[in-house]
Amino acid sequence: DDSKPTPVKPQKPKKESEATKFLLKAPKGTRDFDPLQMAVRENVFKTIIECFQLHGAVTIDTPVFERKEILTQKYGEDSKLIYDLSDQAGELLSLRYDLTVPFARYLAMNRLINIKRYQIGKVYRRDQPCAARGRYREFYQCDFDIAGVYDKMLPDSECVKIMADILKKIDLGDFQIKINHRKLLDGMFEVCGVPKEKIRLVSSSIDKLDKTEWVDVRKELIEEKKIEPEVADRIGEYAKLSGGSELIAKLKSDENLTKNKNASEALEDLDLLFKYCSIFNLNDKLTFDLSLARGLDYYTGIIYEAILKGDLVNYIAEQQKKALEEKAAARAAALEKSKGKKSKENLDLDDEDVDVNVSSGVGTVAAGGRYDELVNMFDKKQNVPCVGLSIGVERLFAVMEAKIKRDNLKIRACETDVYIVTPQKGLVEERLKLCQMLWEASIKTEHPYKANPKILHQLQYCEENSIPYAVIIGQDEIDNNVVKLREVATRAEETVPREKLVEVLREKLAKKN
Amino acid sequence: DDSKPTPVKPQKPKKESEATKFLLKAPKGTRDFDPLQMAVRENVFKTIIECFQLHGAVTIDTPVFERKEILTQKYGEDSKLIYDLSDQAGELLSLRYDLTVPFARYLAMNRLINIKRYQIGKVYRRDQPCAARGRYREFYQCDFDIAGVYDKMLPDSECVKIMADILKKIDLGDFQIKINHRKLLDGMFEVCGVPKEKIRLVSSSIDKLDKTEWVDVRKELIEEKKIEPEVADRIGEYAKLSGGSELIAKLKSDENLTKNKNASEALEDLDLLFKYCSIFNLNDKLTFDLSLARGLDYYTGIIYEAILKGDLVNYIAEQQKKALEEKAAARAAALEKSKGKKSKENLDLDDEDVDVNVSSGVGTVAAGGRYDELVNMFDKKQNVPCVGLSIGVERLFAVMEAKIKRDNLKIRACETDVYIVTPQKGLVEERLKLCQMLWEASIKTEHPYKANPKILHQLQYCEENSIPYAVIIGQDEIDNNVVKLREVATRAEETVPREKLVEVLREKLAKKN
């Protein structure tokens, strides 16, 4: 029957139950995590938290929504991406957009003058989702911030150190940390002749230099932002600079810059930061990059951004490119096919995955900077300077999953060490007795929830789930007060007296871990 | 100046910044958690997760909101408590009300036929909040569920075992687990002559018997639910029964019951459950209680509920009662005072805390049961029987916090082991070198973020934050390539060669932990 319409691409399983007509899916731009994905995530979180705690951070938690007014005037144009809750005759509420503004609200509300805290939680943005690029509407942020009046660059250099430590421990390839200073940008723009009111506008153009050629940024500056061509050219001279502490020294001898208060202060800061970071053995990881501007309005000092490099990143970029091209082709084919048709049925492709109009790669995996005025926005009487960083965990998860796929690594979702197996019928109570004994000894144990399971099924289950040991108890074993202990990987079996089982297992498991 | 209005009760600090007029607070019914509270919570979570993993569970994650239609027709009257998101030109979304319905959606959507999973996450209910009773609009649930077609009572008894294990490990006092069976309730009501359509109505009245006298429940049955008095009396005879396995045996000899299919099946289940639980040494913890009905509609088999007992619960009940009475008195006084006044300024009391019209105590700290039809509601073709439990972590946190308060226990919010101290000026780089050395060795280390901190402040900081060791480095120590190692609690100091510091600290810390 060739006339039947055939699906033009492998569609996502949008299952509708016949009776209920539910559309069984997670909301657009969100996803469930299955046990294997969760095992990877928990592992990444563990590494990150250990690093935060190594540096003495405490943790706090804030609600997933905030009073709407707390979030307004914090995110500029991006405010349109905030999720609001329905007005159900109460306060007007919005889902949090990041963890930084709630943190500042927490500081202001509790009149805290210093704290070093980390927070891990989900944030929400009604952005155009793109699964292939790891852009979701619900995603985790991992933030670390140091709030308080401290001496120059001591908290700042520790934030850079933490970012580097985490990326080293997570071990997904080499990385580079770009550093710049908001006041240097301000000073540099002033020196070049940018009018004060256009500094943020120019800044956001400059920030594109990691993905866009200078000629295009120059065009944008002149045509869209109405900057004089000679001003743009002067900016270009500075913005193309990047290097190490020798570049700081060079700029410190640039009289135009050093006469400017902002620029000269910033260069002193950068000098000190590089000095402290050299004590942390970080200098080969740092690049002073005058084109780094960072999007957020609230930064006031040092800013930084970590970029992952190496094989794995190239591998992911290729995979992403392939996936995006396939999606785009499928979409084009679907559009073509649907042209003459009334029904748009076959056009029900998710928008989520067809955003090809962006450069590929994982890019920035951590970023942050100093923001000394945010708490002040909530309470004019409070002055709590802050500096912090945010780990792009969703990107790290994606890279970790790519690594597992590429290197064919084995990941276990559960941690079960022992499976209790009965080879004959009618032994369910004996099985439960052994479970009870092992559970009491804190040995991770499972058993089949069947009264009379087949021996083959039980042993297969152990192998499929990489459970290291099977404890087998049949009538013979009961009569002799022993069990058979089987190493699942080698299928080697030994007989162990029942009262020695806990001890023997503990020894074997200690060696394994 | 006596004419000034004085505040009638200690008001919550609703701070408004003069310039911005922000109302600086978390949304009604929600709260922030400070570092000490977080330390307690993380500890409770850790115990619970270890228990779930001991029994071989994996974990999943689902979004905090679901498509609205997924949640409809699942919660009966309580559906009005669901938070909806604004219609921002996309899908209609609601915040999840529990973790069970999203779990069933996940099972149906992925056509899973079995899984043993735990999930810890926040859920949302637009209920009248009451802080003193631990009722919030945002709160954590910790769920464990076994989905799959298995043999009778094997997963069910393991759920009861896990509930008991967690409460034992958390160690907040003795507890009792009430057990009943939905089909026994159905059968019992049928035998007593309750019309089929009134069974759920009657069931919810019976569920109140733990807090309400039989005479009042009887009245409700007759007057509100229109049950015949003699039917009500027959129900009363059954509902007052509670006991152990001997009661099961007694009911199995009750011909009225055993002739009823539902009741007779349920009694067989209960018999088997008690047998398995006796292997788990749980019989002294279990009470077969015919008045236990559980609120949720979706239960179809065994149901259970764990109640905390003992000193601590009495202590909390007293504290709660006192707090509620004070709140009520303050409110009454405020109302009285405001009578003749136009301004309602002094009446701005939070509703959250004045809900005294409820019995006190912590009550149920864990509960669950079998629900074999929920997945089926999403997909009529799928039959995935489930049984599970939910730990009432918010209540456990409250009890844990009460214990800490009553017993004056010391809790640390951060885990820092070492603080680097400089007694003279100009040594910041030496301090950073030591930090670098200890961080590289994974020793949790902090230092003052000041270039030239006062020695007294530094040592005070160690004592206030219970940091066990201070490493002191001055010019003398630098010259001799040593450090002074100070045990903060005893103030004892010893001199340690710099290259031995990591080794010495590791030894000392290993002994401490």
mmCIF file of C-alpha atoms in Angstrom, chain B residues 44-45 47-52 55 142 144 159-172 175 365-366 389-393 396:
data_model
loop_
_atom_site.group_PDB
_atom_site.id
_atom_site.type_symbol
_atom_site.label_atom_id
_atom_site.label_comp_id
_atom_site.label_asym_id
_atom_site.label_seq_id
_atom_site.Cartn_x
_atom_site.Cartn_y
_atom_site.Cartn_z
ATOM 1 C CA VAL B 44 19.104 13.847 56.351
ATOM 2 C CA PHE B 45 19.131 13.495 52.552
ATOM 3 C CA THR B 47 20.953 9.024 55.156
ATOM 4 C CA ILE B 48 17.816 8.596 53.066
ATOM 5 C CA ILE B 49 19.698 8.218 49.771
ATOM 6 C CA GLU B 50 22.083 5.665 51.294
ATOM 7 C CA CYS B 51 19.081 3.633 52.377
ATOM 8 C CA PHE B 52 17.465 3.792 48.941
ATOM 9 C CA HIS B 55 18.114 -1.564 48.240
ATOM 10 C CA CYS B 142 11.674 11.930 48.842
ATOM 11 C CA PHE B 144 10.969 5.479 46.471
ATOM 12 C CA CYS B 159 8.963 -0.693 51.048
ATOM 13 C CA VAL B 160 7.885 -1.149 54.663
ATOM 14 C CA LYS B 161 11.406 -2.335 55.509
ATOM 15 C CA ILE B 162 12.983 0.749 53.853
ATOM 16 C CA MET B 163 10.661 3.090 55.719
ATOM 17 C CA ALA B 164 11.646 1.436 58.990
ATOM 18 C CA ASP B 165 15.370 1.427 58.134
ATOM 19 C CA ILE B 166 15.381 5.136 57.346
ATOM 20 C CA LEU B 167 13.613 6.033 60.585
ATOM 21 C CA LYS B 168 16.025 3.850 62.546
ATOM 22 C CA LYS B 169 19.087 5.409 60.910
ATOM 23 C CA ILE B 170 17.815 8.963 61.299
ATOM 24 C CA ASP B 171 17.425 8.136 64.986
ATOM 25 C CA LEU B 172 14.858 10.691 66.133
ATOM 26 C CA PHE B 175 8.155 4.946 65.676
ATOM 27 C CA VAL B 365 6.757 11.172 58.848
ATOM 28 C CA ALA B 366 6.524 8.618 56.041
ATOM 29 C CA LEU B 389 6.719 5.341 49.827
ATOM 30 C CA SER B 390 7.329 8.991 50.452
ATOM 31 C CA ILE B 391 9.469 10.296 53.295
ATOM 32 C CA GLY B 392 8.123 13.454 54.944
ATOM 33 C CA VAL B 393 11.504 15.133 54.979
ATOM 34 C CA LEU B 396 12.061 15.138 59.750
#
